[in-house]
Short mmCIF file of N, CA and C in Angstrom, two decimals:
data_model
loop_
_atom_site.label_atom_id
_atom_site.label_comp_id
_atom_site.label_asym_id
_atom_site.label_seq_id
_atom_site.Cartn_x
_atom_site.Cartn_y
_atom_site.Cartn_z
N UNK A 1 127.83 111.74 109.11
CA UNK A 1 127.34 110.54 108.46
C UNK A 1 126.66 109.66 109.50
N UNK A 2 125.40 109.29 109.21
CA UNK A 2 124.90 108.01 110.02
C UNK A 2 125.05 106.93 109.35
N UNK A 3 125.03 105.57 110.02
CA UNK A 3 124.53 104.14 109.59
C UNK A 3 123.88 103.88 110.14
N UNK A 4 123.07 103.59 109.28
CA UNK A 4 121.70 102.75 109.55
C UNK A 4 121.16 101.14 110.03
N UNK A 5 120.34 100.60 110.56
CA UNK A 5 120.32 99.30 109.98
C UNK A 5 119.07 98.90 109.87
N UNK A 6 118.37 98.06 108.76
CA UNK A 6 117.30 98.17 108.52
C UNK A 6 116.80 96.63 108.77
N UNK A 7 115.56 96.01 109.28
CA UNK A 7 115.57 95.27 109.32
C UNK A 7 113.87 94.97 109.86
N UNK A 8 113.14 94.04 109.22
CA UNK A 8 111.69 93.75 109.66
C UNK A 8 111.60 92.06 109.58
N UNK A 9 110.30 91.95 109.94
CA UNK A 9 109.54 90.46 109.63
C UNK A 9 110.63 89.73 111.30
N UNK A 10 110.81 90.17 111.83
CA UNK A 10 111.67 88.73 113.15
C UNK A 10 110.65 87.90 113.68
N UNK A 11 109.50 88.31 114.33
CA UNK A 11 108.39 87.72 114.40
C UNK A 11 108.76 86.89 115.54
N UNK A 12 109.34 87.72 116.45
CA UNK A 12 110.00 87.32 117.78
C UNK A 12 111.31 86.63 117.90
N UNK A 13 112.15 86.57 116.62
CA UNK A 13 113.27 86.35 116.67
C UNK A 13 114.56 86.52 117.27
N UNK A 14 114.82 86.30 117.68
CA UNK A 14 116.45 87.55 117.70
C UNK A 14 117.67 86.31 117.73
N UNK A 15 118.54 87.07 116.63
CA UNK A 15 119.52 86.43 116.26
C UNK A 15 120.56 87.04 117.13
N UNK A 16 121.79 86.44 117.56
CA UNK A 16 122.74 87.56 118.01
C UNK A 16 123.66 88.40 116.84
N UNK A 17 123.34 87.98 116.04
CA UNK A 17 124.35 88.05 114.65
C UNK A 17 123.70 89.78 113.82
N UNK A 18 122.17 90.04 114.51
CA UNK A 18 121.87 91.23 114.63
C UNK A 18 122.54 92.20 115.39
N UNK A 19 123.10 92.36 116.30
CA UNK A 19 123.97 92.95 117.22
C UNK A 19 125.36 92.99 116.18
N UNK A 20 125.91 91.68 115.97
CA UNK A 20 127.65 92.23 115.32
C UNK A 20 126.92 92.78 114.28
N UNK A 21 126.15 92.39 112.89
CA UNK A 21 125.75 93.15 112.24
C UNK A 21 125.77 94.89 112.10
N UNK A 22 125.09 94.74 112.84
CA UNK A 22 124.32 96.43 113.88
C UNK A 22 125.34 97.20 114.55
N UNK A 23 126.11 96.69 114.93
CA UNK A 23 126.79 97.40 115.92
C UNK A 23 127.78 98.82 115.80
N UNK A 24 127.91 99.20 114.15
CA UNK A 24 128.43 100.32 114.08
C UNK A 24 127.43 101.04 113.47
N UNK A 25 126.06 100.88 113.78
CA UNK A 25 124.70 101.64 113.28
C UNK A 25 124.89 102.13 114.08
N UNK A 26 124.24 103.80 113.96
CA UNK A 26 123.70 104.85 115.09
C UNK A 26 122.18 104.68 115.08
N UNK A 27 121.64 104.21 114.04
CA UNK A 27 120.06 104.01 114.43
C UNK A 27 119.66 103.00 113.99
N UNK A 28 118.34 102.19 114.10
CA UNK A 28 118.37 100.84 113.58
C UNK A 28 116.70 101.14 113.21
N UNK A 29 116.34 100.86 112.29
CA UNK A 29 115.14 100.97 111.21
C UNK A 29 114.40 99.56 111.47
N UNK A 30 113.22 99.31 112.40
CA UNK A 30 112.43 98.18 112.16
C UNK A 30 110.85 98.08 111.30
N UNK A 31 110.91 97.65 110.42
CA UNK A 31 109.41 97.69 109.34
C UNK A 31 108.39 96.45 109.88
N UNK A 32 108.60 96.38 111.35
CA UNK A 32 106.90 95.67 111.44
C UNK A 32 107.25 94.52 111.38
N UNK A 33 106.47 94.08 112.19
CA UNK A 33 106.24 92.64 112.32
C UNK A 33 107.37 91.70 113.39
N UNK A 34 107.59 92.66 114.61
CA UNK A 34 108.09 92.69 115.73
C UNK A 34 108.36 91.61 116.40
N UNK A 35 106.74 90.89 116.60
CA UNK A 35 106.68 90.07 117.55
C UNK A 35 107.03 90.51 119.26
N UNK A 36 107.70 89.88 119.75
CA UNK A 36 107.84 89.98 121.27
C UNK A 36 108.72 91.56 121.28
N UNK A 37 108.40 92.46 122.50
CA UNK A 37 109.10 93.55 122.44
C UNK A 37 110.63 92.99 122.74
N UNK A 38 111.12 92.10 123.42
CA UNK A 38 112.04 91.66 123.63
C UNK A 38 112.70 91.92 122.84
N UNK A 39 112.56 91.79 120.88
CA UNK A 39 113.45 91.89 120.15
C UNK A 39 114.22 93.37 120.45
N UNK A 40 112.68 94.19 120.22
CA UNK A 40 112.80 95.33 120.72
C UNK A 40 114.09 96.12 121.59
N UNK A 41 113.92 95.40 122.82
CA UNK A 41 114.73 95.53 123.64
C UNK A 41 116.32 95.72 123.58
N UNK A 42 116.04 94.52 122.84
CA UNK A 42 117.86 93.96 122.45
C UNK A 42 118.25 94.94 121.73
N UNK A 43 117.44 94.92 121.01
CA UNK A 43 118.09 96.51 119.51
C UNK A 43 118.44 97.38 120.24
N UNK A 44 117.28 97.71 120.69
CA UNK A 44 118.04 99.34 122.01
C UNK A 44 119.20 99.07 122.41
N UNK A 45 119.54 98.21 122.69
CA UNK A 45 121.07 98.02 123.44
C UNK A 45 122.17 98.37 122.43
N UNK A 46 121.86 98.56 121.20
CA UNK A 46 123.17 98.11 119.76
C UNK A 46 122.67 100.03 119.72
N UNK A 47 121.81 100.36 119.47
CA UNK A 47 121.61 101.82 118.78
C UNK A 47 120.16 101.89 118.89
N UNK A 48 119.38 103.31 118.82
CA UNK A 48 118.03 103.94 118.96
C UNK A 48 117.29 103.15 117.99
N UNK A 49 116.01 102.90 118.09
CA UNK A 49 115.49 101.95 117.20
C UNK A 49 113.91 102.77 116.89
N UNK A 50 114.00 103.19 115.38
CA UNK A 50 112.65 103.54 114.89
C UNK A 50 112.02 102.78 114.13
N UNK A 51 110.75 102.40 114.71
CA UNK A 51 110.17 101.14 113.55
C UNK A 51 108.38 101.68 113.41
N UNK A 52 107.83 100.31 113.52
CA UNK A 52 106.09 100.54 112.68
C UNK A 52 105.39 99.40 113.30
N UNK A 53 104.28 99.28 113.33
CA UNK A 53 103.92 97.54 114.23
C UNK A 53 103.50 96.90 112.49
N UNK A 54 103.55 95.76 112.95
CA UNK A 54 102.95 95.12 111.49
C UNK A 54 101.98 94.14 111.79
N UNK A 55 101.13 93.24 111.00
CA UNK A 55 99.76 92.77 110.95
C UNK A 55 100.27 91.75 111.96
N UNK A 56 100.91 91.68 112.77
CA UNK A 56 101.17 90.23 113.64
C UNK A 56 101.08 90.91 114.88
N UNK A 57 101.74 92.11 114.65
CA UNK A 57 102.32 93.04 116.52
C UNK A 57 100.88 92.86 117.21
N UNK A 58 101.15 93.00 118.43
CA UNK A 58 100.35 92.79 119.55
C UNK A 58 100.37 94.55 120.01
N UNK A 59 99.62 94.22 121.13
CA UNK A 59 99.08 96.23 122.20
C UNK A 59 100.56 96.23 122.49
N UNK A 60 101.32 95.99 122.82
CA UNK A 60 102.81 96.22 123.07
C UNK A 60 103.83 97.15 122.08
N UNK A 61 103.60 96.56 121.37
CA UNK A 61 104.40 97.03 120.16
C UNK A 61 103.59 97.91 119.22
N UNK A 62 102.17 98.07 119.46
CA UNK A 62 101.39 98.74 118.51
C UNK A 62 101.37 100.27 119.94
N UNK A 63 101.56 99.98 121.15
CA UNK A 63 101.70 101.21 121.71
C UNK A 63 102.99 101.94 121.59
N UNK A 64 104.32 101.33 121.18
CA UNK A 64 105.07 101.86 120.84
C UNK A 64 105.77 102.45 119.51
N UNK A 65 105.17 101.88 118.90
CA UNK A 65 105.45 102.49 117.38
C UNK A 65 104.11 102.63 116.44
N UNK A 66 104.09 103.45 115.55
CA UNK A 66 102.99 104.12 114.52
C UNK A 66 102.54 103.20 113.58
N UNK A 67 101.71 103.08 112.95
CA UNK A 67 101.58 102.61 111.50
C UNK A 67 102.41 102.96 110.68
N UNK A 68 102.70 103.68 110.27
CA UNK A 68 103.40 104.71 109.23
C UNK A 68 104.34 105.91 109.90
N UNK A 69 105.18 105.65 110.34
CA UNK A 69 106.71 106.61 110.55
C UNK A 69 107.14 107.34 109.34
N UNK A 70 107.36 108.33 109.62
CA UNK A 70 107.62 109.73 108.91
C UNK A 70 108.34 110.59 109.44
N UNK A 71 109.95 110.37 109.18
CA UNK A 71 110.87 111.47 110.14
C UNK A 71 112.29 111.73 108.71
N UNK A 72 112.83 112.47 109.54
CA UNK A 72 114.63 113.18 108.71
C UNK A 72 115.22 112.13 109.19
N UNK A 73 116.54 111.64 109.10
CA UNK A 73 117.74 110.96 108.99
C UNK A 73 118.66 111.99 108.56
N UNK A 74 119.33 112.87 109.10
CA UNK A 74 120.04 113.72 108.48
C UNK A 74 118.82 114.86 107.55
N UNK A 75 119.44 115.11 106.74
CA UNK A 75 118.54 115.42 105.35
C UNK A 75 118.14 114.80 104.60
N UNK A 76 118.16 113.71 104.80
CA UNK A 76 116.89 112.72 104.13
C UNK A 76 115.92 112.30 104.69
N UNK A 77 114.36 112.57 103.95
CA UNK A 77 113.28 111.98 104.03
C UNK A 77 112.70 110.76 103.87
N UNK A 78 112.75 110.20 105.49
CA UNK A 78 112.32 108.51 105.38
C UNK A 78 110.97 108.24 105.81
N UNK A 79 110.59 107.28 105.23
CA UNK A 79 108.86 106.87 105.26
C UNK A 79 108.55 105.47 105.35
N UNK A 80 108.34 104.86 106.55
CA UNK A 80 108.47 103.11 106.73
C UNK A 80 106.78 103.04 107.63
N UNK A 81 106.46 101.98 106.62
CA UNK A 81 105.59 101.14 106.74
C UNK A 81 105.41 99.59 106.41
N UNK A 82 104.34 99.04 107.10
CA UNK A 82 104.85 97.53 107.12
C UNK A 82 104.12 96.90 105.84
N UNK A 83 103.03 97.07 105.59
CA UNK A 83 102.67 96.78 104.53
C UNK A 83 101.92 98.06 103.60
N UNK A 84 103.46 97.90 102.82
CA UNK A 84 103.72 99.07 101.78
C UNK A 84 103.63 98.84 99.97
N UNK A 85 103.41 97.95 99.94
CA UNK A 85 104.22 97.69 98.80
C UNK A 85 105.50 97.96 97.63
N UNK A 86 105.81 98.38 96.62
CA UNK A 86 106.95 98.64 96.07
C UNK A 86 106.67 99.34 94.88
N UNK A 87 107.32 100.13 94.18
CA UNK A 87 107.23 101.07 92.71
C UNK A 87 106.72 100.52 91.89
N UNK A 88 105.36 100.66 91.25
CA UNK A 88 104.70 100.10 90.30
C UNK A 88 103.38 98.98 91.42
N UNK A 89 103.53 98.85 92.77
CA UNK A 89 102.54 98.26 93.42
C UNK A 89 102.45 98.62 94.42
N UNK A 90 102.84 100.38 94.76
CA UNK A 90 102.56 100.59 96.74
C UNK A 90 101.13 100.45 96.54
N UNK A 91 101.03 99.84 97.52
CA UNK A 91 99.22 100.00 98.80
C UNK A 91 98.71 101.61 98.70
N UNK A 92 97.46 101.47 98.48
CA UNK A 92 96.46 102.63 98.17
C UNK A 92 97.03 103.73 99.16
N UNK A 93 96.99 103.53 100.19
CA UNK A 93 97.07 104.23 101.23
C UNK A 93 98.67 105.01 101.38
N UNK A 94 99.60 104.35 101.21
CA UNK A 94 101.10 104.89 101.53
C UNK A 94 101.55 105.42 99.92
N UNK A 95 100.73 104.89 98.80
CA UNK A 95 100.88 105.88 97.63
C UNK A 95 100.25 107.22 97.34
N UNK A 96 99.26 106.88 98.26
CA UNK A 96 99.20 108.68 98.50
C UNK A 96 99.55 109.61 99.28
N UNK A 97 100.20 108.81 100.59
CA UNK A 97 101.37 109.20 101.22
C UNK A 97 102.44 110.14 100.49
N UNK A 98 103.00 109.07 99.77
CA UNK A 98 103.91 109.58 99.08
C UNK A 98 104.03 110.76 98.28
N UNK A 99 102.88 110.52 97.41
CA UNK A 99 102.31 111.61 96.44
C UNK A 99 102.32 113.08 97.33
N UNK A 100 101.33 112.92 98.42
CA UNK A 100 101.27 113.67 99.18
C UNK A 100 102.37 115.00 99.79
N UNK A 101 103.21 114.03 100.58
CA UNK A 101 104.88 114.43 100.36
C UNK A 101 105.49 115.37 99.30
N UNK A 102 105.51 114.68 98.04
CA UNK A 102 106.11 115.59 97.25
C UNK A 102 104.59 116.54 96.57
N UNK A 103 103.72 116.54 96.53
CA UNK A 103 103.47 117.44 96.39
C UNK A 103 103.46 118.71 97.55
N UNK A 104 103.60 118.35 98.51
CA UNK A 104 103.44 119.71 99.60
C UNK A 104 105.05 119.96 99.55
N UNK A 105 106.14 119.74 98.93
CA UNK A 105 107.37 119.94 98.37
C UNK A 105 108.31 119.22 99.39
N UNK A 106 107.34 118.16 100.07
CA UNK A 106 108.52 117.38 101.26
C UNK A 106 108.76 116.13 100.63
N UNK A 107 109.52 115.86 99.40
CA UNK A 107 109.78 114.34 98.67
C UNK A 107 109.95 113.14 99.90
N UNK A 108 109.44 111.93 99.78
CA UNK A 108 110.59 111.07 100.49
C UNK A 108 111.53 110.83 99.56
N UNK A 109 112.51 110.34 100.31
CA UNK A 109 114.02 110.01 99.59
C UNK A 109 113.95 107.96 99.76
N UNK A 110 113.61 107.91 100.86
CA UNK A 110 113.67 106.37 101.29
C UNK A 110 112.30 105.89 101.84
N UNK A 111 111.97 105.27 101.05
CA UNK A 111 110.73 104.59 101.49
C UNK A 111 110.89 103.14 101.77
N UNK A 112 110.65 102.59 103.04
CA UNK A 112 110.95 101.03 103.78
C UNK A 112 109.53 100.61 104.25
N UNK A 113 109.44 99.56 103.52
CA UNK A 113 108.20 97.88 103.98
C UNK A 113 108.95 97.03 104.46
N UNK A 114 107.83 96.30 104.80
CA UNK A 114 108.28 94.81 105.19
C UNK A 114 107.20 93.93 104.61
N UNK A 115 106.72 92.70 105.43
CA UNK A 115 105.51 92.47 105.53
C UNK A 115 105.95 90.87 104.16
N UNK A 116 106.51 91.33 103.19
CA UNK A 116 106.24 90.12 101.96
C UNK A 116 107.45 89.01 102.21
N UNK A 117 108.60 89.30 102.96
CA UNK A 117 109.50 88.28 103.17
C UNK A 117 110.40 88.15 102.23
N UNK A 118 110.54 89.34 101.45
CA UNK A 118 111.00 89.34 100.00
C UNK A 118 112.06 90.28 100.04
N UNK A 119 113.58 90.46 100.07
CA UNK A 119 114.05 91.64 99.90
C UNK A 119 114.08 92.38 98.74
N UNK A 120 114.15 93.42 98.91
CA UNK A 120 113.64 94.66 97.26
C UNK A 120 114.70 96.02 97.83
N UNK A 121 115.74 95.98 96.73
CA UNK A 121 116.11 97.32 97.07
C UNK A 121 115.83 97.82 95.06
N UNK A 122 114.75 99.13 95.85
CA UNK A 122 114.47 99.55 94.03
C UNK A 122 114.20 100.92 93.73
N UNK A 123 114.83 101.41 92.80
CA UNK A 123 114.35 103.30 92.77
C UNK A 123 113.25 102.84 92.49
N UNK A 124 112.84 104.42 92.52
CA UNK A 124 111.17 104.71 92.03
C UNK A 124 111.48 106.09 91.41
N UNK A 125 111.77 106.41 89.85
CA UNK A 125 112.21 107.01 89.45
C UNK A 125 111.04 107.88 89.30
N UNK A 126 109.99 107.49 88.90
CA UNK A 126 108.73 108.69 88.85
C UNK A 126 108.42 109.20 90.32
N UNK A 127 108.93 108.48 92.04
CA UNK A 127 109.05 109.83 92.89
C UNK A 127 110.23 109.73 93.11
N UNK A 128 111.40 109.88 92.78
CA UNK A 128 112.64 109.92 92.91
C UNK A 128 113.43 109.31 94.29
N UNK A 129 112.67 108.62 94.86
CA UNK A 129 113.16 107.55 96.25
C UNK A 129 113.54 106.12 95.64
N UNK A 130 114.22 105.66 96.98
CA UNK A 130 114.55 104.63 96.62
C UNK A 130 113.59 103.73 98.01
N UNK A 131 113.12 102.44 97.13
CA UNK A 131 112.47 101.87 98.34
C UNK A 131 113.51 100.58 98.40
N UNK A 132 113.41 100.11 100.08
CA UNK A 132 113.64 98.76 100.25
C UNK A 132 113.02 98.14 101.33
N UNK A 133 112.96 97.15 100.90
CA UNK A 133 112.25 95.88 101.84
C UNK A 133 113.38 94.82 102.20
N UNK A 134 113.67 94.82 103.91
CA UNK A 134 114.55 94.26 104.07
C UNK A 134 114.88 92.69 103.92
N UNK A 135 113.43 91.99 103.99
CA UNK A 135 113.06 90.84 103.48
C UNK A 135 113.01 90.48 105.24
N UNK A 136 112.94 89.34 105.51
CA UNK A 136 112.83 88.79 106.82
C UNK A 136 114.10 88.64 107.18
N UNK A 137 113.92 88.73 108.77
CA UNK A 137 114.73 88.15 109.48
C UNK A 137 114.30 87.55 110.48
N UNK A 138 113.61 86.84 110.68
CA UNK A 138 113.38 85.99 111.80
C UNK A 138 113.04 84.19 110.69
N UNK A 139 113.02 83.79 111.52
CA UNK A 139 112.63 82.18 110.92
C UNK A 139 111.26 81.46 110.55
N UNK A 140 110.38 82.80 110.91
CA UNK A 140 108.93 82.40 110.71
C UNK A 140 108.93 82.99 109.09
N UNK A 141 108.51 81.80 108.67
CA UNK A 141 107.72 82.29 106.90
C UNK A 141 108.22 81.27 106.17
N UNK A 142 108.17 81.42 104.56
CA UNK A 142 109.25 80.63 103.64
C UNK A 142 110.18 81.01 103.57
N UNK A 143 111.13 82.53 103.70
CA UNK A 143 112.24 82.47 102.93
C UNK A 143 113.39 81.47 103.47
N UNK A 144 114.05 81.09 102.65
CA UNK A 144 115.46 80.71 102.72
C UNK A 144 116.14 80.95 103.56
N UNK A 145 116.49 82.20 103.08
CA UNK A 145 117.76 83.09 103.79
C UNK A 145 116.83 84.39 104.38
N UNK A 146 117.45 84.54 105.48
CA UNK A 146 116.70 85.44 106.41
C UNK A 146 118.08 86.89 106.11
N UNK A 147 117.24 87.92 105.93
CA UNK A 147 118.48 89.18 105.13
C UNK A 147 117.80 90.55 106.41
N UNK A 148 119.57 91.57 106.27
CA UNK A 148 119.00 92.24 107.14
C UNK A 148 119.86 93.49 105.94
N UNK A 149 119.96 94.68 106.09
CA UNK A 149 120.29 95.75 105.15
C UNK A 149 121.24 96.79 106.19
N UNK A 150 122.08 97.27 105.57
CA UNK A 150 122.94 98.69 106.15
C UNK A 150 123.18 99.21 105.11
N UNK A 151 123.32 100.96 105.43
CA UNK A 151 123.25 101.79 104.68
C UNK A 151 124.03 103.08 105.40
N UNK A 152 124.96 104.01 104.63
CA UNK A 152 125.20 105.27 105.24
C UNK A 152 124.15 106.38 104.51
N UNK A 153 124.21 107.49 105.50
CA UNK A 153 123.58 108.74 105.08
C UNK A 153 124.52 109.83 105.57
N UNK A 154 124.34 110.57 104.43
CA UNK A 154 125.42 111.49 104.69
C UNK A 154 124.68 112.82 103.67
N UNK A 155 123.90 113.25 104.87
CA UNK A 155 123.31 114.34 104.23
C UNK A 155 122.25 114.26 103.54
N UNK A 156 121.84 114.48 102.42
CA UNK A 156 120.70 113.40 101.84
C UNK A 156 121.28 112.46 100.49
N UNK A 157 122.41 112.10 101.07
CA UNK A 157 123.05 111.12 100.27
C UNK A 157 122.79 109.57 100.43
N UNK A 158 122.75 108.96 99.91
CA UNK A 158 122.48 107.52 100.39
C UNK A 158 124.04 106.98 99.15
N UNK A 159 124.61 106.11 100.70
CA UNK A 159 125.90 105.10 99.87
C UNK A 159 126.20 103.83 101.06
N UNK A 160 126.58 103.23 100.35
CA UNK A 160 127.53 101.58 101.14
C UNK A 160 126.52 100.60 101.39
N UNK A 161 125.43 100.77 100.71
CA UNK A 161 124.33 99.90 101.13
C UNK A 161 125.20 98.49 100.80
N UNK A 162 124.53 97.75 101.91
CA UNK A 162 124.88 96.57 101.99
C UNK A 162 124.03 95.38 102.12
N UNK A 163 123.59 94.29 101.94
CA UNK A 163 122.25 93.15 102.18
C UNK A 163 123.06 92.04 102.63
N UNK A 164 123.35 91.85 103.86
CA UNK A 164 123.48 91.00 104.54
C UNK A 164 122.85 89.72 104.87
N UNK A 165 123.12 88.39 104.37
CA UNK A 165 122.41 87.69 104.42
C UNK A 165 122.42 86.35 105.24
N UNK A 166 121.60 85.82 106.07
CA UNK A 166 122.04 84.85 107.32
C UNK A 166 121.24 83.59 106.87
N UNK A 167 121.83 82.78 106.93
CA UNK A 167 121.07 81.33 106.14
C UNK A 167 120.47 80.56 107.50
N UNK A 168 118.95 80.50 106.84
CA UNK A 168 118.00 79.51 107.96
C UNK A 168 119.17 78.55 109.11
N UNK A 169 118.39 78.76 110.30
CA UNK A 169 119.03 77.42 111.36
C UNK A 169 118.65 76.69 110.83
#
């Protein structure tokens, strides 16, 4: 079984409350929008960190991570991008991603954005994944409450999801 922890939008943030959060994750999921690698940094210290740059990241963070990440988690197929949209509104581009995927018979199972500041955990029953958007966590934007997500995998099982939520300084 892994845990996960999912989390985008910091926008150079870093809370310490990411760390206790995080800390019984084996990998930590970032969807863009980074800001300073520093955050970066810190994560490495809690667990391995796979993420995406998003429309803010700088040459730093756009040399270290992809547009669009595409790897296993166990036996599940995960697919994170920063501006993705959600079931009934992905972006031109990562809906044919998707499509793509299951037609060459490689489904995703979990598809992760960021980018709207909005958290969304939602099937997508016509490709049988579940997407989520962890919503922000850093203090730049409108939301409210700044939310971060955990999840186990256990095989290509997905259970214990959790939405953790940290209220504005």
């Amino acid at each position: 079984m892994t845990r996960v922890g999912i989390i985008s939008d910091t926008h150079s943030w870093w809370d310490e409350r990411f760390a206790y959060y995080f800390s019984a994750c084996d990998i930590i999921l970032h969807a863009g929008d980074v800001g300073l690698p520093l955050v970066i940094d810190r994560l490495e210290t809690i667990a391995p960190v796979k993420g995406v740059y998003g429309n803010i990241d700088g040459p730093e963070i756009r040399e270290r991570f992809p547009l669009v990440a595409n790897f296993y988690i166990e036996s599940l197929h995960v697919v994170i991008t920063h501006i993705g949209g959600y079931p009934g509104k992905y972006e031109l581009g990562i809906k044919q991603t998707l499509l793509r995927e299951k037609e060459n018979g490689c489904p995703v199972d979990l598809f992760i954005s960021g980018h709207s500041h909005i958290l969304k955990v939602i099937p997508d029953k016509k490709l049988g994944l579940l997407h989520i958007n962890p919503g922000a966590a850093g203090i730049q934007g409108w939301q409210t409450v700044r939310t971060l997500v955990t999840l186990d995998i256990d095989g290509a099982k997905m259970q214990n999801l959790q939405v953790i939520e940290l209220a504005h300084l």
